[in-house]
CSV table of C-alpha atoms in Angstrom, one decimal:
chain,number,residue,atom,x,y,z
A,1,MET,CA,-2.8,-36.6,2.5
A,2,PRO,CA,-5.4,-34.6,0.5
A,3,THR,CA,-6.8,-36.1,-2.6
A,4,VAL,CA,-6.0,-34.0,-5.7
A,5,PRO,CA,-9.0,-33.7,-8.0
A,6,ASP,CA,-8.7,-35.1,-11.5
A,7,SER,CA,-8.0,-31.9,-13.5
A,8,LYS,CA,-5.6,-30.8,-16.1
A,9,LEU,CA,-5.8,-27.2,-15.0
A,10,PRO,CA,-3.3,-25.8,-12.5
A,11,ARG,CA,-4.7,-25.4,-9.0
A,12,ILE,CA,-3.7,-21.9,-7.8
A,13,ALA,CA,-4.8,-20.8,-4.3
A,14,PHE,CA,-4.7,-17.1,-3.3
A,15,ALA,CA,-4.0,-15.2,-0.1
A,16,GLY,CA,-4.6,-11.5,0.3
A,17,THR,CA,-6.7,-8.9,2.0
A,18,PRO,CA,-6.9,-5.2,0.8
A,19,GLU,CA,-8.0,-3.7,-2.5
A,20,PHE,CA,-4.4,-4.0,-3.9
A,21,ALA,CA,-4.7,-7.8,-3.6
A,22,ALA,CA,-8.3,-7.9,-4.8
A,23,ARG,CA,-7.3,-6.6,-8.2
A,24,ALA,CA,-4.8,-9.5,-8.5
A,25,LEU,CA,-7.6,-12.0,-7.6
A,26,ASP,CA,-9.8,-10.5,-10.2
A,27,ALA,CA,-7.0,-11.1,-12.8
A,28,LEU,CA,-6.4,-14.6,-11.6
A,29,ALA,CA,-10.1,-15.4,-11.9
A,30,THR,CA,-9.7,-14.8,-15.7
A,31,PHE,CA,-6.7,-17.1,-16.0
A,32,ASP,CA,-7.2,-20.7,-17.1
A,33,CYS,CA,-6.9,-22.4,-13.7
A,34,ASP,CA,-8.8,-23.8,-10.7
A,35,ILE,CA,-8.8,-21.6,-7.7
A,36,PRO,CA,-9.6,-24.0,-4.8
A,37,LEU,CA,-9.3,-21.6,-1.9
A,38,VAL,CA,-8.9,-17.9,-1.1
A,39,LEU,CA,-7.4,-17.0,2.3
A,40,THR,CA,-8.0,-13.6,3.7
A,41,GLN,CA,-8.0,-11.8,7.1
A,42,PRO,CA,-11.0,-12.2,9.4
A,43,ASP,CA,-13.8,-9.6,9.1
A,44,ARG,CA,-12.9,-6.4,11.0
A,45,PRO,CA,-15.0,-3.6,12.6
A,46,ALA,CA,-15.1,-0.6,10.3
A,47,GLY,CA,-17.1,2.6,9.8
A,48,ARG,CA,-18.9,4.8,12.3
A,49,GLY,CA,-21.0,1.9,13.4
A,50,MET,CA,-18.0,-0.4,13.8
A,51,LYS,CA,-19.8,-3.2,12.1
A,52,LEU,CA,-17.9,-6.2,11.0
A,53,MET,CA,-16.8,-5.8,7.4
A,54,PRO,CA,-15.4,-8.4,5.0
A,55,SER,CA,-12.1,-7.5,3.3
A,56,PRO,CA,-12.0,-6.4,-0.3
A,57,VAL,CA,-10.6,-9.9,-1.2
A,58,LYS,CA,-13.3,-11.7,0.5
A,59,GLN,CA,-16.0,-9.6,-1.2
A,60,ARG,CA,-14.4,-10.3,-4.6
A,61,ALA,CA,-13.9,-14.0,-3.9
A,62,LEU,CA,-17.6,-14.4,-3.0
A,63,ALA,CA,-18.6,-12.5,-6.2
A,64,HIS,CA,-16.5,-15.0,-8.2
A,65,GLY,CA,-18.0,-17.9,-6.3
A,66,LEU,CA,-14.7,-19.0,-4.7
A,67,PRO,CA,-14.3,-20.8,-1.3
A,68,VAL,CA,-13.0,-18.5,1.4
A,69,ALA,CA,-11.1,-19.2,4.7
A,70,GLN,CA,-10.2,-16.6,7.2
A,71,PRO,CA,-7.9,-17.9,9.9
A,72,GLU,CA,-6.5,-15.6,12.5
A,73,THR,CA,-3.1,-17.3,12.1
A,74,LEU,CA,-1.6,-20.2,10.2
A,75,LYS,CA,0.6,-21.5,13.0
A,76,THR,CA,-1.6,-24.5,13.9
A,77,PRO,CA,-2.3,-27.7,11.9
A,78,GLU,CA,-6.1,-27.1,12.3
A,79,LEU,CA,-5.9,-23.6,10.9
A,80,ARG,CA,-3.7,-24.7,8.0
A,81,ALA,CA,-6.1,-27.6,7.2
A,82,PRO,CA,-8.2,-25.8,4.5
A,83,LEU,CA,-5.1,-24.9,2.5
A,84,LEU,CA,-3.7,-28.5,2.8
A,85,GLU,CA,-7.0,-29.9,1.7
A,86,ALA,CA,-7.2,-27.5,-1.3
A,87,ALA,CA,-4.0,-29.2,-2.6
A,88,PRO,CA,-2.8,-26.2,-4.6
A,89,ASP,CA,0.1,-26.4,-7.1
A,90,LEU,CA,0.8,-22.8,-6.4
A,91,LEU,CA,-0.1,-20.1,-3.7
A,92,VAL,CA,-0.2,-16.5,-4.9
A,93,VAL,CA,0.2,-14.1,-1.9
A,94,VAL,CA,-0.6,-10.3,-2.1
A,95,ALA,CA,-0.7,-8.1,0.9
A,96,TYR,CA,-2.2,-10.9,3.1
A,97,GLY,CA,-1.0,-9.5,6.4
A,98,LEU,CA,0.5,-12.7,7.9
A,99,LEU,CA,4.0,-14.0,7.6
A,100,LEU,CA,3.8,-17.5,6.2
A,101,PRO,CA,5.6,-20.2,8.3
A,102,ARG,CA,7.7,-22.9,6.5
A,103,SER,CA,4.8,-25.4,7.1
A,104,VAL,CA,2.6,-23.2,4.8
A,105,LEU,CA,5.3,-22.4,2.3
A,106,ASP,CA,5.9,-26.1,1.8
A,107,ILE,CA,2.2,-27.0,1.0
A,108,PRO,CA,2.0,-26.0,-2.6
A,109,ARG,CA,3.9,-28.2,-5.1
A,110,LEU,CA,5.4,-25.1,-6.8
A,111,GLY,CA,5.7,-23.1,-3.6
A,112,CYS,CA,4.4,-19.6,-2.9
A,113,ILE,CA,4.8,-16.4,-4.9
A,114,ASN,CA,4.3,-12.9,-3.8
A,115,ILE,CA,3.4,-9.7,-5.6
A,116,HIS,CA,5.3,-6.8,-3.9
A,117,ALA,CA,4.9,-3.1,-4.8
A,118,SER,CA,8.5,-2.1,-5.1
A,119,LEU,CA,11.6,-3.0,-7.1
A,120,LEU,CA,13.2,-5.3,-4.6
A,121,PRO,CA,15.4,-5.2,-2.6
A,122,ARG,CA,14.4,-1.5,-2.1
A,123,TRP,CA,11.5,-1.1,0.2
A,124,ARG,CA,10.9,-4.4,1.7
A,125,GLY,CA,8.1,-4.4,4.3
A,126,ALA,CA,4.6,-3.0,4.9
A,127,ALA,CA,4.5,0.4,3.3
A,128,PRO,CA,6.6,0.4,0.1
A,129,ILE,CA,4.3,2.8,-1.8
A,130,HIS,CA,4.2,5.5,0.9
A,131,ARG,CA,7.9,5.3,1.6
A,132,ALA,CA,8.9,5.5,-2.1
A,133,ILE,CA,7.0,8.8,-2.5
A,134,GLU,CA,8.2,10.1,0.9
A,135,ALA,CA,11.8,9.5,0.0
A,136,GLY,CA,11.5,11.2,-3.4
A,137,ASP,CA,12.1,8.1,-5.6
A,138,VAL,CA,11.4,8.7,-9.3
A,139,ARG,CA,10.9,5.1,-10.1
A,140,THR,CA,9.2,2.1,-8.4
A,141,GLY,CA,7.4,-1.0,-9.7
A,142,ILE,CA,6.3,-4.5,-9.0
A,143,THR,CA,8.4,-7.5,-8.2
A,144,LEU,CA,7.1,-11.0,-8.4
A,145,MET,CA,9.1,-13.1,-6.1
A,146,GLN,CA,9.3,-16.7,-4.7
A,147,MET,CA,8.6,-16.5,-1.0
A,148,ASP,CA,10.9,-17.7,1.8
A,149,GLU,CA,10.6,-17.3,5.5
A,150,GLY,CA,12.1,-13.8,5.5
A,151,LEU,CA,10.3,-10.5,5.0
A,152,ASP,CA,10.3,-9.9,1.2
A,153,THR,CA,13.7,-11.5,0.9
A,154,GLY,CA,12.9,-14.3,-1.6
A,155,PRO,CA,14.4,-14.7,-5.1
A,156,MET,CA,12.8,-12.7,-7.9
A,157,LEU,CA,10.8,-14.2,-10.7
A,158,ALA,CA,9.9,-11.1,-12.6
A,159,GLU,CA,9.7,-7.3,-12.3
A,160,ARG,CA,8.1,-4.3,-14.0
A,161,ALA,CA,9.1,-0.7,-13.4
A,162,LEU,CA,6.7,2.4,-13.2
A,163,ASP,CA,7.7,6.1,-13.1
A,164,ILE,CA,6.6,8.0,-10.0
A,165,LEU,CA,4.8,11.1,-11.4
A,166,PRO,CA,5.4,14.5,-9.7
A,167,ALA,CA,1.7,14.7,-8.7
A,168,ASP,CA,1.4,11.0,-7.5
A,169,THR,CA,-0.1,10.3,-4.2
A,170,THR,CA,0.0,7.0,-2.4
A,171,GLY,CA,-3.6,6.6,-3.6
A,172,SER,CA,-2.9,7.2,-7.3
A,173,LEU,CA,0.3,5.2,-7.3
A,174,HIS,CA,-1.4,2.4,-5.5
A,175,ASP,CA,-3.9,2.1,-8.2
A,176,ARG,CA,-1.4,2.0,-11.0
A,177,LEU,CA,0.8,-0.5,-9.2
A,178,ALA,CA,-2.2,-2.7,-8.4
A,179,GLU,CA,-3.1,-2.9,-12.1
A,180,CYS,CA,0.6,-3.5,-13.0
A,181,GLY,CA,0.9,-6.3,-10.4
A,182,ALA,CA,-2.2,-8.0,-11.7
A,183,ARG,CA,-1.0,-7.9,-15.3
A,184,LEU,CA,2.6,-9.1,-14.4
A,185,LEU,CA,1.0,-12.0,-12.6
A,186,ILE,CA,-1.0,-13.1,-15.6
A,187,ASP,CA,1.9,-12.5,-18.0
A,188,THR,CA,4.3,-14.6,-15.8
A,189,LEU,CA,2.1,-17.5,-14.8
A,190,PRO,CA,2.4,-19.6,-18.0
A,191,ALA,CA,6.2,-19.6,-18.0
A,192,LEU,CA,6.3,-20.1,-14.2
A,193,LEU,CA,3.9,-23.1,-14.3
A,194,ALA,CA,5.9,-24.6,-17.2
A,195,GLY,CA,9.1,-24.3,-15.2
A,196,ARG,CA,10.7,-21.9,-17.6
A,197,ILE,CA,11.6,-19.3,-15.0
A,198,GLN,CA,14.7,-19.4,-13.0
A,199,PRO,CA,14.5,-17.4,-9.7
A,200,VAL,CA,17.2,-14.8,-9.3
A,201,PRO,CA,18.5,-14.0,-5.8
A,202,GLN,CA,17.9,-10.4,-4.7
A,203,PRO,CA,20.9,-8.1,-4.9
A,204,ALA,CA,22.9,-7.7,-1.6
A,205,GLU,CA,23.1,-3.9,-2.1
A,206,GLY,CA,20.2,-1.5,-2.0
A,207,ALA,CA,18.0,-3.2,0.5
A,208,CYS,CA,15.9,-0.9,2.8
A,209,TYR,CA,12.9,-1.4,4.9
A,210,ALA,CA,9.5,0.3,4.4
A,211,ALA,CA,8.1,0.6,8.0
A,212,LYS,CA,4.4,0.6,8.5
A,213,ILE,CA,2.9,4.1,8.5
A,214,SER,CA,1.8,5.3,12.0
A,215,ARG,CA,-0.6,8.1,12.7
A,216,GLY,CA,2.1,9.8,14.8
A,217,GLU,CA,4.0,10.5,11.5
A,218,ALA,CA,1.1,12.5,10.1
A,219,GLN,CA,1.9,15.6,12.3
A,220,LEU,CA,4.0,17.9,10.0
A,221,ASP,CA,7.2,19.3,11.4
A,222,PHE,CA,7.6,22.6,9.6
A,223,ALA,CA,11.3,22.8,10.7
A,224,ARG,CA,11.9,20.4,7.8
A,225,PRO,CA,12.5,21.5,4.2
A,226,ALA,CA,9.4,22.4,2.2
A,227,GLY,CA,10.2,19.8,-0.4
A,228,GLU,CA,10.3,17.0,2.2
A,229,LEU,CA,6.9,18.1,3.6
A,230,GLU,CA,5.4,18.3,0.0
A,231,ARG,CA,6.3,14.7,-0.4
A,232,ALA,CA,5.1,13.7,3.0
A,233,ILE,CA,1.7,15.2,2.2
A,234,ARG,CA,1.5,13.1,-1.1
A,235,ALA,CA,2.8,9.9,0.7
A,236,PHE,CA,0.1,10.2,3.5
A,237,ASP,CA,-2.8,10.6,1.0
A,238,PRO,CA,-5.2,9.0,1.5
A,239,PHE,CA,-3.9,7.5,4.8
A,240,PRO,CA,-3.3,8.7,7.4
A,241,GLY,CA,-3.5,12.3,6.0
A,242,ALA,CA,-0.8,14.9,6.8
A,243,VAL,CA,-1.8,17.2,9.8
A,244,MET,CA,-1.0,20.6,11.0
A,245,THR,CA,-2.3,22.0,14.3
A,246,MET,CA,-3.3,25.7,14.2
A,247,GLN,CA,-4.6,27.3,17.4
A,248,GLY,CA,-5.3,23.9,18.9
A,249,VAL,CA,-7.3,22.7,15.9
A,250,ALA,CA,-6.0,19.8,13.7
A,251,ILE,CA,-6.3,20.4,10.0
A,252,LYS,CA,-5.4,17.9,7.3
A,253,LEU,CA,-3.4,19.1,4.4
A,254,TRP,CA,-4.0,17.2,1.1
A,255,ARG,CA,-2.3,19.2,-1.6
A,256,ALA,CA,0.7,21.5,-1.5
A,257,GLN,CA,3.7,22.7,-3.5
A,258,ALA,CA,7.2,23.6,-2.2
A,259,ILE,CA,8.0,27.2,-3.3
A,260,GLU,CA,11.2,29.3,-3.2
A,261,ARG,CA,10.3,31.8,-0.4
A,262,THR,CA,11.5,32.4,3.2
A,263,GLY,CA,9.5,32.2,6.3
A,264,GLU,CA,9.8,31.3,10.0
A,265,PRO,CA,9.0,27.5,10.3
A,266,GLY,CA,5.3,27.0,10.9
A,267,ARG,CA,4.3,30.7,10.6
A,268,ILE,CA,1.7,31.7,7.9
A,269,VAL,CA,3.3,34.1,5.4
A,270,GLU,CA,0.4,34.6,3.1
A,271,VAL,CA,-3.3,33.8,2.8
A,272,SER,CA,-5.1,34.0,-0.5
A,273,ASP,CA,-7.4,32.0,-2.8
A,274,ARG,CA,-4.2,30.7,-4.4
A,275,GLY,CA,-3.1,29.1,-1.2
A,276,VAL,CA,-1.9,29.3,2.4
A,277,VAL,CA,1.8,29.8,2.4
A,278,ILE,CA,3.6,28.4,5.5
A,279,GLY,CA,7.3,28.9,6.3
A,280,CYS,CA,9.4,25.8,6.5
A,281,GLY,CA,13.0,25.0,7.6
A,282,SER,CA,13.9,25.9,4.0
A,283,GLY,CA,11.6,27.3,1.5
A,284,CYS,CA,7.8,27.6,2.1
A,285,LEU,CA,4.8,25.4,1.4
A,286,ARG,CA,1.8,26.7,-0.5
A,287,VAL,CA,-1.1,24.6,0.7
A,288,THR,CA,-4.0,24.4,-1.7
A,289,GLU,CA,-6.4,21.7,-0.4
A,290,MET,CA,-7.3,21.3,3.3
A,291,GLN,CA,-9.8,19.6,5.6
A,292,LYS,CA,-11.1,20.3,9.1
A,293,ALA,CA,-12.1,17.4,11.4
A,294,GLY,CA,-15.6,16.3,10.4
A,295,GLY,CA,-15.5,18.3,7.2
A,296,LYS,CA,-14.7,17.6,3.5
A,297,ARG,CA,-11.6,18.0,1.6
A,298,LEU,CA,-11.8,21.5,0.1
A,299,ALA,CA,-9.9,23.6,-2.3
A,300,VAL,CA,-8.3,26.4,-0.3
A,301,ALA,CA,-10.6,29.1,-1.6
A,302,ASP,CA,-13.6,27.2,-0.3
A,303,PHE,CA,-11.9,26.2,2.9
A,304,LEU,CA,-11.1,29.8,3.8
A,305,ARG,CA,-14.7,30.9,3.5
A,306,GLY,CA,-15.4,29.0,6.7
A,307,HIS,CA,-12.0,29.1,8.4
A,308,ALA,CA,-10.2,32.4,8.9
A,309,PHE,CA,-6.5,32.2,8.6
A,310,GLU,CA,-4.2,35.3,8.8
A,311,ALA,CA,-0.6,35.9,8.0
A,312,GLY,CA,1.5,35.7,11.2
A,313,GLN,CA,-0.4,32.8,12.7
A,314,GLN,CA,1.8,30.0,14.0
A,315,ALA,CA,1.3,26.4,13.5
A,316,GLN,CA,2.2,24.1,16.5
A,317,LEU,CA,5.5,22.4,15.9
A,318,PRO,CA,5.9,18.8,17.2
A,319,VAL,CA,7.9,18.4,20.4
A,320,ARG,CA,11.4,17.0,19.5
């Protein structure tokens, strides 16, 4: 068994990978505790040169002078050894990218807690921010939960709600939720460590799954209502970016508004500096920010200076 250092401070290990998790680690680094270990995903190829890049959590951990381990999996005793040797009282998990087996959940004395970007049980799973915007939800938030072996099914410790604003993209809502999650963690830790919080089981009703976003979803189907497509464009910003194909050329759509107008699905109704209006299954979509492959995101007036669109042109509709 590991030897626990003589310290009155709680020992809180951390597991996470993307920027959303890095903000929680920054907050934890300001809390009065020892952080004996940070777990994150292995370095991955990124960028045009496909060089190995450390995760945002690894970068932040090193900046704080914290020890880091990057196991591919936690299924073997050898790969779990660094966490066991760290002897944490608590493990905070935020978008780590690995399901924790029971053998890991049982290591910390106080168990493992997770910061999840939805009001559970709605939007369990990998893409809760995208799916909330895509579905037209008007509210989301952060749930702090005690982890079990299920996918975001553990009992809840605390939650904090946020409104989804009409102009929110996944990028803007991500940033607000990341800050909300970091604050909720720090606000909750004192009572949690003192044993003053009673976990509450998630409600049986209202559970739904936020499936991971695929690039295939990015291709817009203009047979759908304009309001749905407007939400999809916001949900897929910044990744993977909503796409239409016009005359064989893929063009990303970054900003648009659903408007009350009629038009054949996928056919351009109007072209002006105010926007490119495209017919949908119901209503039309006025697109005001676009991007061609290899180019920059441009306001429609600037985009049209280099890319001629005309009323009557037809966007390619996905094969159904």
